[in-house]
Amino acid sequence: MHRGRLKTVVISEASFTAVSLIGLNQLWYADYKRSKFHTINDLDEWLQMDKLGHVFASYHIGQLGANLLDWSGVEKKDQLLYGATLGFGFLTAVEMFDGYSKEWGFSWSDVLANAVGTGFYVAQEQLWDEQRIVLKFSFHQTKYASQSPDKLGENFLEQVLKDYNGQTYWFSANMHSFFKTSKLPKWLNIAVGYGADGMLSGVDSEGTTVLSSKNRVRQYYFSLDVDLKKIKTKSHLLKSVFEVFNVIKVPFPTVEISKNGCAFHLFYY
């Protein structure tokens, strides 16, 4: 164990978490009225796209926490116990803020989604000692944001976070990891994605006047992908860049399936 590194990690994580939560409380929640702690059931909203967002965030924050403890020389079991659970702990703390906000509320389905993201990382480490299936994200701007900018975002950055119509969450599986004796390229992945379209609000409360419920569709995608971390390079800078950008799905020809039929995209993102 590298005690100096571990001390740095602990102090940095604690500081970042405290600053982030204080910042959220002052910059985000301060604009909305407070209330007594209450819960909500929002499982049926946004065709569950927001839940996948929780899974995605919890998975990657947990992976970062585990990697930092690995860098500190901490044993594997402690990496999973104290590092991989970082995403679950942080996002659940944010959920508590929601519980005291009149605008939202504490959502047990969000907490469950946080647990799924953490569990997905831990399960793969326990089963394979590696992440063979990585959660990835892609985004494209849609026509819906301009119709409901307060809910879907007024600019590109807000739309990336809020416009669920343009988001796609991917389960990207590395083929060589499953077939280690094969001659498949080590960077080659097969990706299955989920998205949704036709949503101006969480539920179809506006359907009769703005957008009919028949336009709200689930979309399933099948594509190829690249595991950037499996690309060989001697450059430490490139390795760091590949590590960061490996959360983003690389555009490839993609097949889309929904209740509206089957469609082909030459380069989907």
PDB file of C-alpha atoms in Angstrom, residues 67-245:
ATOM      1  CA  ASN A  67      -9.117   2.659  -9.942  1.00  0.00           C
ATOM      2  CA  LEU A  68      -7.886   5.348  -7.575  1.00  0.00           C
ATOM      3  CA  LEU A  69      -7.636   2.845  -4.729  1.00  0.00           C
ATOM      4  CA  ASP A  70      -5.858   0.416  -7.059  1.00  0.00           C
ATOM      5  CA  TRP A  71      -3.348   3.192  -7.848  1.00  0.00           C
ATOM      6  CA  SER A  72      -2.930   3.577  -4.074  1.00  0.00           C
ATOM      7  CA  GLY A  73      -2.040  -0.101  -3.696  1.00  0.00           C
ATOM      8  CA  VAL A  74      -5.203  -1.051  -1.812  1.00  0.00           C
ATOM      9  CA  GLU A  75      -6.273  -4.715  -1.876  1.00  0.00           C
ATOM     10  CA  LYS A  76      -8.886  -5.754  -4.427  1.00  0.00           C
ATOM     11  CA  LYS A  77     -11.650  -6.455  -1.915  1.00  0.00           C
ATOM     12  CA  ASP A  78     -11.209  -3.004  -0.375  1.00  0.00           C
ATOM     13  CA  GLN A  79     -11.204  -1.416  -3.832  1.00  0.00           C
ATOM     14  CA  LEU A  80     -14.640  -2.898  -4.424  1.00  0.00           C
ATOM     15  CA  LEU A  81     -15.927  -2.180  -0.927  1.00  0.00           C
ATOM     16  CA  TYR A  82     -14.746   1.410  -0.545  1.00  0.00           C
ATOM     17  CA  GLY A  83     -14.017   2.526  -4.102  1.00  0.00           C
ATOM     18  CA  ALA A  84     -16.650   0.948  -6.339  1.00  0.00           C
ATOM     19  CA  THR A  85     -19.407   2.143  -3.993  1.00  0.00           C
ATOM     20  CA  LEU A  86     -18.368   5.794  -4.404  1.00  0.00           C
ATOM     21  CA  GLY A  87     -20.943   6.347  -7.154  1.00  0.00           C
ATOM     22  CA  PHE A  88     -23.758   4.823  -5.131  1.00  0.00           C
ATOM     23  CA  GLY A  89     -22.900   6.898  -2.063  1.00  0.00           C
ATOM     24  CA  PHE A  90     -22.518  10.188  -3.915  1.00  0.00           C
ATOM     25  CA  LEU A  91     -25.668   9.842  -6.017  1.00  0.00           C
ATOM     26  CA  THR A  92     -27.722   8.723  -3.033  1.00  0.00           C
ATOM     27  CA  ALA A  93     -26.575  11.833  -1.156  1.00  0.00           C
ATOM     28  CA  VAL A  94     -27.810  13.909  -4.110  1.00  0.00           C
ATOM     29  CA  GLU A  95     -31.085  11.978  -3.917  1.00  0.00           C
ATOM     30  CA  MET A  96     -31.476  13.161  -0.330  1.00  0.00           C
ATOM     31  CA  PHE A  97     -31.338  16.747  -1.605  1.00  0.00           C
ATOM     32  CA  ASP A  98     -34.157  15.845  -4.005  1.00  0.00           C
ATOM     33  CA  GLY A  99     -36.148  14.596  -1.030  1.00  0.00           C
ATOM     34  CA  TYR A 100     -36.128  18.050   0.555  1.00  0.00           C
ATOM     35  CA  SER A 101     -36.943  19.866  -2.690  1.00  0.00           C
ATOM     36  CA  LYS A 102     -40.558  20.710  -3.505  1.00  0.00           C
ATOM     37  CA  GLU A 103     -39.745  20.399  -7.211  1.00  0.00           C
ATOM     38  CA  TRP A 104     -38.662  16.771  -6.946  1.00  0.00           C
ATOM     39  CA  GLY A 105     -38.577  14.123  -4.221  1.00  0.00           C
ATOM     40  CA  PHE A 106     -36.579  11.159  -2.986  1.00  0.00           C
ATOM     41  CA  SER A 107     -36.931   8.376  -5.554  1.00  0.00           C
ATOM     42  CA  TRP A 108     -36.394   4.762  -4.493  1.00  0.00           C
ATOM     43  CA  SER A 109     -36.189   3.766  -8.156  1.00  0.00           C
ATOM     44  CA  ASP A 110     -33.262   6.184  -8.578  1.00  0.00           C
ATOM     45  CA  VAL A 111     -31.530   4.577  -5.596  1.00  0.00           C
ATOM     46  CA  LEU A 112     -32.157   1.148  -7.123  1.00  0.00           C
ATOM     47  CA  ALA A 113     -30.656   2.350 -10.408  1.00  0.00           C
ATOM     48  CA  ASN A 114     -27.599   3.623  -8.512  1.00  0.00           C
ATOM     49  CA  ALA A 115     -27.236   0.195  -6.909  1.00  0.00           C
ATOM     50  CA  VAL A 116     -27.525  -1.535 -10.296  1.00  0.00           C
ATOM     51  CA  GLY A 117     -24.710   0.601 -11.711  1.00  0.00           C
ATOM     52  CA  THR A 118     -22.455  -0.197  -8.756  1.00  0.00           C
ATOM     53  CA  GLY A 119     -23.432  -3.865  -8.846  1.00  0.00           C
ATOM     54  CA  PHE A 120     -22.720  -4.116 -12.572  1.00  0.00           C
ATOM     55  CA  TYR A 121     -19.137  -2.989 -11.990  1.00  0.00           C
ATOM     56  CA  VAL A 122     -18.549  -5.138  -8.897  1.00  0.00           C
ATOM     57  CA  ALA A 123     -20.098  -8.257 -10.452  1.00  0.00           C
ATOM     58  CA  GLN A 124     -17.758  -8.144 -13.446  1.00  0.00           C
ATOM     59  CA  GLU A 125     -14.710  -7.674 -11.239  1.00  0.00           C
ATOM     60  CA  GLN A 126     -15.766 -10.624  -9.108  1.00  0.00           C
ATOM     61  CA  LEU A 127     -16.641 -12.804 -12.097  1.00  0.00           C
ATOM     62  CA  TRP A 128     -13.899 -11.946 -14.605  1.00  0.00           C
ATOM     63  CA  ASP A 129     -11.475  -9.638 -12.755  1.00  0.00           C
ATOM     64  CA  GLU A 130     -12.020  -7.128 -15.579  1.00  0.00           C
ATOM     65  CA  GLN A 131     -14.728  -5.042 -17.211  1.00  0.00           C
ATOM     66  CA  ARG A 132     -15.680  -6.991 -20.309  1.00  0.00           C
ATOM     67  CA  ILE A 133     -18.903  -5.011 -20.795  1.00  0.00           C
ATOM     68  CA  VAL A 134     -18.563  -1.235 -20.491  1.00  0.00           C
ATOM     69  CA  LEU A 135     -21.453   1.215 -20.187  1.00  0.00           C
ATOM     70  CA  LYS A 136     -21.180   3.946 -22.816  1.00  0.00           C
ATOM     71  CA  PHE A 137     -23.078   7.031 -23.901  1.00  0.00           C
ATOM     72  CA  SER A 138     -23.862   8.897 -27.112  1.00  0.00           C
ATOM     73  CA  PHE A 139     -25.905  11.990 -27.893  1.00  0.00           C
ATOM     74  CA  HIS A 140     -27.403  13.880 -30.817  1.00  0.00           C
ATOM     75  CA  GLN A 141     -29.462  17.064 -30.787  1.00  0.00           C
ATOM     76  CA  THR A 142     -33.186  16.716 -31.481  1.00  0.00           C
ATOM     77  CA  LYS A 143     -36.111  18.867 -32.601  1.00  0.00           C
ATOM     78  CA  TYR A 144     -37.814  18.516 -29.221  1.00  0.00           C
ATOM     79  CA  ALA A 145     -35.485  20.745 -27.177  1.00  0.00           C
ATOM     80  CA  SER A 146     -36.699  23.892 -28.915  1.00  0.00           C
ATOM     81  CA  GLN A 147     -40.308  22.928 -28.130  1.00  0.00           C
ATOM     82  CA  SER A 148     -39.645  22.482 -24.410  1.00  0.00           C
ATOM     83  CA  PRO A 149     -36.341  24.188 -23.522  1.00  0.00           C
ATOM     84  CA  ASP A 150     -37.197  24.458 -19.808  1.00  0.00           C
ATOM     85  CA  LYS A 151     -37.342  20.668 -19.526  1.00  0.00           C
ATOM     86  CA  LEU A 152     -34.967  19.584 -22.297  1.00  0.00           C
ATOM     87  CA  GLY A 153     -32.327  22.314 -22.197  1.00  0.00           C
ATOM     88  CA  GLU A 154     -31.719  25.713 -23.749  1.00  0.00           C
ATOM     89  CA  ASN A 155     -28.189  25.088 -25.045  1.00  0.00           C
ATOM     90  CA  PHE A 156     -26.107  22.125 -26.169  1.00  0.00           C
ATOM     91  CA  LEU A 157     -24.608  21.301 -22.755  1.00  0.00           C
ATOM     92  CA  GLU A 158     -28.003  21.421 -21.044  1.00  0.00           C
ATOM     93  CA  GLN A 159     -29.492  19.265 -23.789  1.00  0.00           C
ATOM     94  CA  VAL A 160     -26.791  16.614 -23.324  1.00  0.00           C
ATOM     95  CA  LEU A 161     -27.927  16.303 -19.708  1.00  0.00           C
ATOM     96  CA  LYS A 162     -31.678  16.859 -20.092  1.00  0.00           C
ATOM     97  CA  ASP A 163     -32.877  15.863 -23.567  1.00  0.00           C
ATOM     98  CA  TYR A 164     -33.517  12.147 -23.173  1.00  0.00           C
ATOM     99  CA  ASN A 165     -34.681  12.000 -26.799  1.00  0.00           C
ATOM    100  CA  GLY A 166     -31.099  12.483 -27.964  1.00  0.00           C
ATOM    101  CA  GLN A 167     -29.398  10.209 -25.443  1.00  0.00           C
ATOM    102  CA  THR A 168     -28.459   6.584 -26.041  1.00  0.00           C
ATOM    103  CA  TYR A 169     -27.016   4.278 -23.396  1.00  0.00           C
ATOM    104  CA  TRP A 170     -24.909   1.356 -24.605  1.00  0.00           C
ATOM    105  CA  PHE A 171     -23.729  -1.980 -23.256  1.00  0.00           C
ATOM    106  CA  SER A 172     -20.460  -2.371 -25.148  1.00  0.00           C
ATOM    107  CA  ALA A 173     -18.954  -5.870 -24.947  1.00  0.00           C
ATOM    108  CA  ASN A 174     -15.322  -6.547 -25.836  1.00  0.00           C
ATOM    109  CA  MET A 175     -15.199  -9.627 -28.050  1.00  0.00           C
ATOM    110  CA  HIS A 176     -11.574 -10.583 -27.401  1.00  0.00           C
ATOM    111  CA  SER A 177     -12.227 -10.631 -23.651  1.00  0.00           C
ATOM    112  CA  PHE A 178     -14.818 -13.356 -24.180  1.00  0.00           C
ATOM    113  CA  PHE A 179     -12.753 -15.252 -26.762  1.00  0.00           C
ATOM    114  CA  LYS A 180      -9.173 -14.779 -25.598  1.00  0.00           C
ATOM    115  CA  THR A 181      -7.666 -17.428 -27.894  1.00  0.00           C
ATOM    116  CA  SER A 182      -9.270 -15.919 -30.995  1.00  0.00           C
ATOM    117  CA  LYS A 183      -7.614 -13.624 -33.519  1.00  0.00           C
ATOM    118  CA  LEU A 184     -10.271 -10.957 -33.083  1.00  0.00           C
ATOM    119  CA  PRO A 185      -8.863  -7.425 -32.688  1.00  0.00           C
ATOM    120  CA  LYS A 186      -8.487  -6.664 -28.994  1.00  0.00           C
ATOM    121  CA  TRP A 187     -10.236  -3.315 -29.480  1.00  0.00           C
ATOM    122  CA  LEU A 188     -13.356  -4.684 -31.210  1.00  0.00           C
ATOM    123  CA  ASN A 189     -16.650  -4.389 -29.319  1.00  0.00           C
ATOM    124  CA  ILE A 190     -20.250  -5.241 -30.085  1.00  0.00           C
ATOM    125  CA  ALA A 191     -22.697  -2.732 -28.616  1.00  0.00           C
ATOM    126  CA  VAL A 192     -26.390  -2.918 -27.746  1.00  0.00           C
ATOM    127  CA  GLY A 193     -28.053   0.432 -27.081  1.00  0.00           C
ATOM    128  CA  TYR A 194     -31.305   1.779 -25.669  1.00  0.00           C
ATOM    129  CA  GLY A 195     -32.902   5.137 -26.394  1.00  0.00           C
ATOM    130  CA  ALA A 196     -36.306   6.809 -26.622  1.00  0.00           C
ATOM    131  CA  ASP A 197     -37.989   9.434 -28.762  1.00  0.00           C
ATOM    132  CA  GLY A 198     -41.036  11.707 -28.848  1.00  0.00           C
ATOM    133  CA  MET A 199     -40.886  12.972 -25.249  1.00  0.00           C
ATOM    134  CA  LEU A 200     -41.538  16.563 -24.207  1.00  0.00           C
ATOM    135  CA  SER A 201     -42.125  15.702 -20.549  1.00  0.00           C
ATOM    136  CA  GLY A 202     -41.588  12.847 -18.149  1.00  0.00           C
ATOM    137  CA  VAL A 203     -45.070  11.413 -18.612  1.00  0.00           C
ATOM    138  CA  ASP A 204     -47.702  11.817 -21.300  1.00  0.00           C
ATOM    139  CA  SER A 205     -49.583  14.589 -19.511  1.00  0.00           C
ATOM    140  CA  GLU A 206     -49.243  16.887 -22.499  1.00  0.00           C
ATOM    141  CA  GLY A 207     -50.058  14.279 -25.081  1.00  0.00           C
ATOM    142  CA  THR A 208     -53.454  15.559 -26.226  1.00  0.00           C
ATOM    143  CA  THR A 209     -52.267  19.094 -26.944  1.00  0.00           C
ATOM    144  CA  VAL A 210     -48.591  18.926 -27.829  1.00  0.00           C
ATOM    145  CA  LEU A 211     -47.372  15.455 -28.636  1.00  0.00           C
ATOM    146  CA  SER A 212     -49.448  12.326 -28.899  1.00  0.00           C
ATOM    147  CA  SER A 213     -48.512   9.320 -26.778  1.00  0.00           C
ATOM    148  CA  LYS A 214     -48.174   7.225 -29.924  1.00  0.00           C
ATOM    149  CA  ASN A 215     -45.035   9.239 -30.732  1.00  0.00           C
ATOM    150  CA  ARG A 216     -43.302   8.154 -27.509  1.00  0.00           C
ATOM    151  CA  VAL A 217     -41.245   5.155 -28.595  1.00  0.00           C
ATOM    152  CA  ARG A 218     -38.523   2.960 -27.171  1.00  0.00           C
ATOM    153  CA  GLN A 219     -35.589   2.376 -29.494  1.00  0.00           C
ATOM    154  CA  TYR A 220     -33.092  -0.490 -29.514  1.00  0.00           C
ATOM    155  CA  TYR A 221     -29.781  -0.294 -31.318  1.00  0.00           C
ATOM    156  CA  PHE A 222     -27.189  -2.814 -32.515  1.00  0.00           C
ATOM    157  CA  SER A 223     -23.753  -1.635 -33.589  1.00  0.00           C
ATOM    158  CA  LEU A 224     -19.997  -2.083 -33.431  1.00  0.00           C
ATOM    159  CA  ASP A 225     -17.750  -0.112 -31.097  1.00  0.00           C
ATOM    160  CA  VAL A 226     -14.111   0.409 -30.119  1.00  0.00           C
ATOM    161  CA  ASP A 227     -12.600  -0.225 -26.690  1.00  0.00           C
ATOM    162  CA  LEU A 228     -10.158   2.672 -26.705  1.00  0.00           C
ATOM    163  CA  LYS A 229      -8.304   1.292 -23.696  1.00  0.00           C
ATOM    164  CA  LYS A 230      -7.313  -1.783 -25.743  1.00  0.00           C
ATOM    165  CA  ILE A 231      -5.528   0.298 -28.391  1.00  0.00           C
ATOM    166  CA  LYS A 232      -1.789  -0.128 -27.884  1.00  0.00           C
ATOM    167  CA  THR A 233       0.235   3.030 -27.366  1.00  0.00           C
ATOM    168  CA  LYS A 234       3.401   3.977 -25.509  1.00  0.00           C
ATOM    169  CA  SER A 235       2.139   7.484 -24.875  1.00  0.00           C
ATOM    170  CA  HIS A 236       0.918   8.038 -21.320  1.00  0.00           C
ATOM    171  CA  LEU A 237      -0.993  11.085 -22.557  1.00  0.00           C
ATOM    172  CA  LEU A 238      -2.875   9.053 -25.165  1.00  0.00           C
ATOM    173  CA  LYS A 239      -3.614   6.355 -22.599  1.00  0.00           C
ATOM    174  CA  SER A 240      -5.179   8.978 -20.350  1.00  0.00           C
ATOM    175  CA  VAL A 241      -7.169  10.431 -23.244  1.00  0.00           C
ATOM    176  CA  PHE A 242      -8.409   6.964 -24.259  1.00  0.00           C
ATOM    177  CA  GLU A 243      -9.381   6.260 -20.641  1.00  0.00           C
ATOM    178  CA  VAL A 244     -11.501   9.412 -20.455  1.00  0.00           C
ATOM    179  CA  PHE A 245     -13.171   9.099 -23.863  1.00  0.00           C
TER     180      PHE A 245
END
